[in-house]
Coordinates of C-alpha atoms and ligand atoms in Angstrom, one line a residue:
X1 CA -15.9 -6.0 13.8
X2 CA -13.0 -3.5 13.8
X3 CA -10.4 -4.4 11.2
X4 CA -7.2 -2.7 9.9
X5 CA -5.4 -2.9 7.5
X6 CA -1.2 -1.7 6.3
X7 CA -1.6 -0.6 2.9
X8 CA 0.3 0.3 -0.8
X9 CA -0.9 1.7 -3.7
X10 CA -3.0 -0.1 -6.4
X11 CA -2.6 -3.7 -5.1
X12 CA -3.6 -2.7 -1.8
X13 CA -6.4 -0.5 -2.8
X14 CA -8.5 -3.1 -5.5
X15 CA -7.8 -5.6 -2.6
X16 CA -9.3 -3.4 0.4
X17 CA -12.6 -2.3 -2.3
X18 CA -13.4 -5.6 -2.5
X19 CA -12.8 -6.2 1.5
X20 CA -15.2 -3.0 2.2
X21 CA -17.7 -4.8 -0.5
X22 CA -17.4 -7.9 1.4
X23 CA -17.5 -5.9 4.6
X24 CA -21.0 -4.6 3.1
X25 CA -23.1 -7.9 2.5
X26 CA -21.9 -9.2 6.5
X27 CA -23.4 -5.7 7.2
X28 CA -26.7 -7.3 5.7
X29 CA -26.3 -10.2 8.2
X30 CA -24.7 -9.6 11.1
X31 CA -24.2 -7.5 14.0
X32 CA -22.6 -5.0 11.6
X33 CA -21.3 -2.0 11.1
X34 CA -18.0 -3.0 10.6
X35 CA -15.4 -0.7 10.3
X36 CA -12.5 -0.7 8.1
X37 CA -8.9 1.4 9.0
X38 CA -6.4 1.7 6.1
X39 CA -3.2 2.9 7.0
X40 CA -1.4 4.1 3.9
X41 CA 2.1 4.1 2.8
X42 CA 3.5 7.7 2.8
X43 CA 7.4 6.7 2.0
X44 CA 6.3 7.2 -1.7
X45 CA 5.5 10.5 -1.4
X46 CA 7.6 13.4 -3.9
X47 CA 7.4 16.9 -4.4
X48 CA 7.0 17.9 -7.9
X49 CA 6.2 21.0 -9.5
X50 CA 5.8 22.2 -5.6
X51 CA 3.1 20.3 -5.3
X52 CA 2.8 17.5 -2.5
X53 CA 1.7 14.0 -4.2
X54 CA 1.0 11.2 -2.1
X55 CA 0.5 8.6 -4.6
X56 CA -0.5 5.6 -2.8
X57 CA -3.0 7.5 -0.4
X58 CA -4.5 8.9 -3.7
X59 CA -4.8 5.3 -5.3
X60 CA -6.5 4.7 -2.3
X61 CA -9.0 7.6 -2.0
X62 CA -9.8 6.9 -5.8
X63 CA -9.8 3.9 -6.1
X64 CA -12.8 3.5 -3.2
X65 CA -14.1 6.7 -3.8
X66 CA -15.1 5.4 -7.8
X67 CA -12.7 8.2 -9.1
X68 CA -9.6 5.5 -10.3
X69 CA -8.5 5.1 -13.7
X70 CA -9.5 1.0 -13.9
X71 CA -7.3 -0.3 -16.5
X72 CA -4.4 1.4 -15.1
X73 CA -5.0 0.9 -11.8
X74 CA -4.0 4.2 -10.6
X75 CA -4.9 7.7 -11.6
X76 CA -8.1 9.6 -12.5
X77 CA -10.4 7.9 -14.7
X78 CA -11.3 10.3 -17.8
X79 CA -8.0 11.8 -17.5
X80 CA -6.5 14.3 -19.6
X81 CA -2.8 16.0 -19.3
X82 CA -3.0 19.1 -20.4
X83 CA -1.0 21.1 -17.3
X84 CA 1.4 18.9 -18.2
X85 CA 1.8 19.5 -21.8
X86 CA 2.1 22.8 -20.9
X87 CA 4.7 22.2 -17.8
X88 CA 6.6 20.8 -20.9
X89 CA 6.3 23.5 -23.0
X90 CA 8.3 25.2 -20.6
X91 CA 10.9 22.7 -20.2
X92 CA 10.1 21.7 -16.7
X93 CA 11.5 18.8 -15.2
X94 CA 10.5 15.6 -14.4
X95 CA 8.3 14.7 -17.4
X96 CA 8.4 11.1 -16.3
X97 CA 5.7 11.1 -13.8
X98 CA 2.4 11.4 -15.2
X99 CA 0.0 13.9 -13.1
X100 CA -3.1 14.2 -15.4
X101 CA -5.3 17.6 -14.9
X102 CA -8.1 16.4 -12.2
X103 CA -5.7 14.1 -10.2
X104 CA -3.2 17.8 -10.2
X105 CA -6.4 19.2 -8.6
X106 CA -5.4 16.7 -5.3
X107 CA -2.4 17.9 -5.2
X108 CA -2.8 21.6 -5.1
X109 CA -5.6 21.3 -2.4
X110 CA -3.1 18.8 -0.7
X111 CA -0.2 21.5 -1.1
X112 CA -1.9 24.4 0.0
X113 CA -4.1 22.8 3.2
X114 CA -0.6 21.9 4.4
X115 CA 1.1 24.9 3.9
X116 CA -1.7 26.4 6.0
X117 CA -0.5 24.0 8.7
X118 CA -2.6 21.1 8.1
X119 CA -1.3 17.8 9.3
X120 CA -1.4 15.2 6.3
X121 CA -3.5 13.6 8.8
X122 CA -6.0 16.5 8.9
X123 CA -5.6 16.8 4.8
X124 CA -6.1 12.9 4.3
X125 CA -9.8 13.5 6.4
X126 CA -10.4 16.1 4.5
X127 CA -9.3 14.5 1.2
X128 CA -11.6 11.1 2.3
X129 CA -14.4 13.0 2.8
X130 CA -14.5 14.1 -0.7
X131 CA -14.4 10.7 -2.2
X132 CA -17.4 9.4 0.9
X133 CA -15.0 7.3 2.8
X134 CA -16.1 7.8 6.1
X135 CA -20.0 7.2 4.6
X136 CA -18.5 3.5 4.0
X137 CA -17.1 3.1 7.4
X138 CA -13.7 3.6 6.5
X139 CA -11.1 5.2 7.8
X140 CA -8.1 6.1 6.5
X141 CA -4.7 7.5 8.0
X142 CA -1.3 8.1 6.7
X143 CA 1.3 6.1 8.5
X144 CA 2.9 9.2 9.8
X145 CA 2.7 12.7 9.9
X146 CA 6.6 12.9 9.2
X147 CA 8.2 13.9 6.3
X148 CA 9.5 10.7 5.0
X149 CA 10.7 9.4 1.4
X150 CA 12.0 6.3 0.9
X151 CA 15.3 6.5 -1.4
X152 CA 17.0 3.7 -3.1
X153 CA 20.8 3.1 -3.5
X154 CA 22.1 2.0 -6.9
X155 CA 25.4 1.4 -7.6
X156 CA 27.2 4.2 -9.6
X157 CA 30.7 3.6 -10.8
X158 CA 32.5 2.1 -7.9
X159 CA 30.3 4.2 -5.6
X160 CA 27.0 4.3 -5.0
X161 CA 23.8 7.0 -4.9
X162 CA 20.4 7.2 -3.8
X163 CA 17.6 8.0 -6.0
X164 CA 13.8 9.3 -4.9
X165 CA 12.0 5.9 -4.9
X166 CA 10.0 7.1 -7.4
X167 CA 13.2 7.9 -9.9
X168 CA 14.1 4.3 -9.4
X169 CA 10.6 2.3 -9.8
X170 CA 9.1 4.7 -12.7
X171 CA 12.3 6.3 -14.5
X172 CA 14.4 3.1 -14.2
X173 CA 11.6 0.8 -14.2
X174 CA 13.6 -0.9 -11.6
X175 CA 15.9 -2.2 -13.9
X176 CA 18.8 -0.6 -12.2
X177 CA 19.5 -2.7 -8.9
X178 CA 18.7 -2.1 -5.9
X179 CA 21.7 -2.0 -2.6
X180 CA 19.0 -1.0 -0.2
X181 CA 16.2 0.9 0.9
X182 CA 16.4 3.7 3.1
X183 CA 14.0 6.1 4.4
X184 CA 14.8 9.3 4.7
X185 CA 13.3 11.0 8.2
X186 CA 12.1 8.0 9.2
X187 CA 14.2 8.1 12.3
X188 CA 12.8 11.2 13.7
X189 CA 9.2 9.5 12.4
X190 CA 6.4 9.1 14.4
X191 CA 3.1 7.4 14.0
X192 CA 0.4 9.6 13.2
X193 CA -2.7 10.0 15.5
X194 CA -4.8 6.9 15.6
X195 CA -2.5 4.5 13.8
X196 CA -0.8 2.3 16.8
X197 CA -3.8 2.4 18.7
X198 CA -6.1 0.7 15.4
X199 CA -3.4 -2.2 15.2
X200 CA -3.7 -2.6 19.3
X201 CA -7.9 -2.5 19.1
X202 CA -8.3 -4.3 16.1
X203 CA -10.3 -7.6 15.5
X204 CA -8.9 -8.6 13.0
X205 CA -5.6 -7.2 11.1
X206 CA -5.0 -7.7 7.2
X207 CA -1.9 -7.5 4.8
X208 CA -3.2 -7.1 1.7
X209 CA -1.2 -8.1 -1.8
X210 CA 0.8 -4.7 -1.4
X211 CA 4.5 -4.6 -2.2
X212 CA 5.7 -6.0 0.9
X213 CA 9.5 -4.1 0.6
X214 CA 8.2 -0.6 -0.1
X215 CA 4.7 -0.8 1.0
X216 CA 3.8 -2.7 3.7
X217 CA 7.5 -2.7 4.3
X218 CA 7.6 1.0 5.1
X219 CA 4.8 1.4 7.0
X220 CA 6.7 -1.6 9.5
X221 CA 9.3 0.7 10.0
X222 CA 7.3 3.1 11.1
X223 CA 8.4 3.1 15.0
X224 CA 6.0 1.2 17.0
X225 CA 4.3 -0.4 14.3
X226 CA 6.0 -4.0 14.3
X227 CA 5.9 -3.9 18.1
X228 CA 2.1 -3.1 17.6
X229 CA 1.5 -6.2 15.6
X230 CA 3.3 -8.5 17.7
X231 CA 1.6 -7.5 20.6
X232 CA -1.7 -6.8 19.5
X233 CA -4.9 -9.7 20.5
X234 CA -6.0 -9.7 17.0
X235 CA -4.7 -12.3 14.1
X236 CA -2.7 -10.2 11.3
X237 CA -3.9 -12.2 8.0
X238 CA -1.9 -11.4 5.3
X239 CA -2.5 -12.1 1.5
X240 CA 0.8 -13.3 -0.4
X241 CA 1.6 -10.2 -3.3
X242 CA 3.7 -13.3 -5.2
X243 CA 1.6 -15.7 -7.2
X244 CA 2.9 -18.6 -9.4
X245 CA 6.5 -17.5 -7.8
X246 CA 6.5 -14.2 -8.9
X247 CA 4.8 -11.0 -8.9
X248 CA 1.4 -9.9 -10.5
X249 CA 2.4 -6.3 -11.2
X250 CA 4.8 -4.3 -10.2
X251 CA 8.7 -4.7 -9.2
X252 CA 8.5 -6.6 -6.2
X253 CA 10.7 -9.3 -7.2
X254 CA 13.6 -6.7 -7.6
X255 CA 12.4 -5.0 -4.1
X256 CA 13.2 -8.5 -2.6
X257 CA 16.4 -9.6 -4.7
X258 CA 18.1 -6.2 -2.6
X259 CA 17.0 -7.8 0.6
X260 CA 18.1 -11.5 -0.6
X261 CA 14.8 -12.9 -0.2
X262 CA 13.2 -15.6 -1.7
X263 CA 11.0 -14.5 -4.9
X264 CA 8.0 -16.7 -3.5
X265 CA 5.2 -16.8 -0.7
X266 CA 6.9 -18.7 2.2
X267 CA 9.9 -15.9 1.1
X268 CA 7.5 -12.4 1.7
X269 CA 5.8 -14.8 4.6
X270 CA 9.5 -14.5 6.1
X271 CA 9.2 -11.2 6.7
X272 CA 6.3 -11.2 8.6
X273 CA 7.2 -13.8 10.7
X274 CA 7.2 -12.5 14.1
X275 CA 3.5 -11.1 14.0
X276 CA 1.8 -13.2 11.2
X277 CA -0.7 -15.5 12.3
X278 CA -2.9 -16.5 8.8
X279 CA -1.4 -16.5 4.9
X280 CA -3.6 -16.7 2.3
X281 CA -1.3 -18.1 -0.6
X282 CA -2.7 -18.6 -4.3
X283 CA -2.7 -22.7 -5.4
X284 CA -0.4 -22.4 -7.6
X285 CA 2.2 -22.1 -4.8
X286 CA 0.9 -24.8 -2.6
X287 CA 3.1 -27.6 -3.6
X288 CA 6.3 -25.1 -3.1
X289 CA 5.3 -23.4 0.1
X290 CA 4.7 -26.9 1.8
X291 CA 7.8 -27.9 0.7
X292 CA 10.1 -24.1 1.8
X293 CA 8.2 -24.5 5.3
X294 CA 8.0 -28.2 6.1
X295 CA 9.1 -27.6 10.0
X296 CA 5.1 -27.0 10.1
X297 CA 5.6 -23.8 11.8
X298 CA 4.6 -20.6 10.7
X299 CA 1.1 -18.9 10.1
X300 CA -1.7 -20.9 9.1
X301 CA -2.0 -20.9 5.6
X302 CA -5.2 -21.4 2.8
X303 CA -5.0 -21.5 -0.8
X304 CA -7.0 -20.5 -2.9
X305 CA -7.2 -18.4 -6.0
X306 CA -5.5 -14.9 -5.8
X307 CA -5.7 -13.1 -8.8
X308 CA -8.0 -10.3 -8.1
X309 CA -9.6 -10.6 -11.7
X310 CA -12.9 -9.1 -11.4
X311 CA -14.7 -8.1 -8.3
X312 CA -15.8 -11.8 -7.7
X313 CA -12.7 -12.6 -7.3
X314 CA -11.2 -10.4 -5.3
X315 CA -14.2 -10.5 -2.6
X316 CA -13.9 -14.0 -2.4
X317 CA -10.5 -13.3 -1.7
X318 CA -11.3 -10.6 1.0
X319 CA -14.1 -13.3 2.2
X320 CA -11.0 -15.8 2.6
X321 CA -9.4 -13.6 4.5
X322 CA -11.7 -12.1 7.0
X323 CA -12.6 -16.2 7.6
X324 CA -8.9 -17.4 8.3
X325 CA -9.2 -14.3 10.8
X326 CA -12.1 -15.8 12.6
X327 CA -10.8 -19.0 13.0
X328 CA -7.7 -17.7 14.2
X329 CA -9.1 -15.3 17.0
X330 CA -8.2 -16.3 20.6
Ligands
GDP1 P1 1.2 -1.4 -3.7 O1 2.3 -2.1 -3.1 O2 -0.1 -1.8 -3.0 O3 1.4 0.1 -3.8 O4 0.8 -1.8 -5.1 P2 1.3 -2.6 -6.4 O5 0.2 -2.4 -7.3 O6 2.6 -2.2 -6.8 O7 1.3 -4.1 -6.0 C1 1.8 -4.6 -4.9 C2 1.9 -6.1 -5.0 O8 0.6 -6.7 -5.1 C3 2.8 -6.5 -6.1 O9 3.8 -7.3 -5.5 C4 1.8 -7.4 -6.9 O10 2.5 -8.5 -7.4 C5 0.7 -7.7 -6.0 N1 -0.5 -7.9 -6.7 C6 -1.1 -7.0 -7.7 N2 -2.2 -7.6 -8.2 C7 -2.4 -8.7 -7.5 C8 -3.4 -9.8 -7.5 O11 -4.3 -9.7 -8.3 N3 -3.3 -10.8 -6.7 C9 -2.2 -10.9 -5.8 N4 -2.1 -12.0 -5.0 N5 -1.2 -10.0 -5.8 C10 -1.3 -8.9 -6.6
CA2 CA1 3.2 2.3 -3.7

């Protein structure tokens, strides 16, 4: 089985370690090998220090490559800052993005493989080979090969501005509100190699619990991307990022709230609705998604428990998923 998946940072990554596990004891079964393709999120991507950091392709490479910092959820594990403490020393700006020492050590192999000319494509292989992705059958491509950076409009005074998304979600904690999202280059944006072409072949295609404004959201703007998934044969199974009506981590209640949509399920669900076929929702919503979608159309959905906990629980979740995709296939 072939299955892709549109993937964020840290929600996306624990979610798609415990898909690749799941992926692992079919493998003992089945017909297997099955074969997992992540495409990542680039529109958090910053330039600091003249480095290139590509923070959500890096949670991902660590955080299936063994490397990620558990607790935090993104990072190295065994971590320590002392490039930084130095960077300080100096007075250099921005100190409120933390890049510990190993995790710098990404960057500046990132940084200088594309200043030789490397496509992040080409850097992200070489990056994955590293951390023994493609040993796990799994493949992983940046959404494009563009320069694009997703910027957020505040309001300032009776104006407004736009801020790095980063600024916004780490400096302002999101506090400030959001106008809207836009994403700088992505006009002149193109798929990168392989991505449009893994949505159209696919089995089975999965949304896991990433932020669906400025994760998953990004990678749909991404031209050809949302035509991919409504066209493609295969079901697109998402998992809802909002449990007990509101998010587990992160700021994606604020991402929606600058989009006016609902802080719930059936709401992110609204965004997917011309492609989504399965929605795995946690039961703590189920009484207030029947209720928001009573027409009776819409994906199919499953509850079930969705807080990915320990391992258990988030292959059983993966397990949910890859089974709603099944039953869905034409
Ligand atoms: P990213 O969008 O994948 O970069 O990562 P985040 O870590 O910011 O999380 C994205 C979304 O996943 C957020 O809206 C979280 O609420 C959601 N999320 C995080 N942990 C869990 C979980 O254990 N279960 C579910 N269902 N959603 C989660
Ligand atoms: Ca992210």
């Amino acid at each position: 089985m072939r299955i892709t998946a549109l993937a964020g940072g840290v929600g996306g990554a624990r979610f798609l370690r415990g898909l690749r596990r799941h992926l692992d004891s079919l493998d003992s079964l089945d017909n297997g090998p099955h074969e997992l393709t992540v495409v990542a999120n680039t529109g958090d991507d910053i330039t600091l220090f003249g480095l290139r950091v590509s923070p959500d392709v890096d949670t991902l490479l660590y955080t299936l490559g063994g490397g990620i910092h558990e607790q935090q959820g993104w990072g190295r594990a065994d971590e320590t800052f002392a490039v930084q403490q130095e960077l300080a020393a100096y007075g250099v700006e921005p100190q409120w993005f933390g890049l510990g020492d190993r995790d710098m050590g990404t960057h500046i192999a990132r940084s200088m493989w594309l200043a030789q000319g490397a496509t992040p494509s080409q850097v992200t292989e070489r990056l994955a080979a590293r951390w023994g992705l493609p040993g796990q059958g799994v493949r992983l491509l940046p959404m494009t090969d563009d320069l694009v950076e997703t910027h957020v409009v505040v309001d300032e005074g009776d104006s407004e501005r736009a801020v790095h998304f980063q600024e916004w979600w780490i400096r302002m904690q999101a506090k400030v509100p959001a106008r809207r999202f836009v994403v700088a280059g992505m006009d002149r944006a193109a798929a990168a190699p392989g991505v449009l072409d893994a949505i159209r072949s696919a089995d089975l295609v999965i949304l896991p619990p990433s932020n669906p404004v400025v994760s998953i959201g990004i990678i749909l703007l991404v031209p050809g991307v949302r035509e991919a998934l409504r066209g493609t044969e295969a079901p697109v199974v998402g998992v809802s990022p909002i449990v007990g009506g509101g998010p587990v981590r992160g700021h994606a209640d604020a991402c929606l709230a600058a989009l006016d949509v609902e802080v719930s399920p059936a709401g992110v669900a609204s965004l997917y609705a011309d492609f989504l076929d399965g929605w795995l929702i946690d039961t703590a919503d189920e009484t207030a998604f029947a209720a928001a979608t009573r027409s009776g159309k819409g994906p199919r959905t499953v509850a079930l428990p969705l807080l990915m906990k320990d391992a258990a629980a988030t292959e059983a979740m993966a397990a949910a998923a890859v089974r709603l995709g099944l039953e869905l296939r034409p």
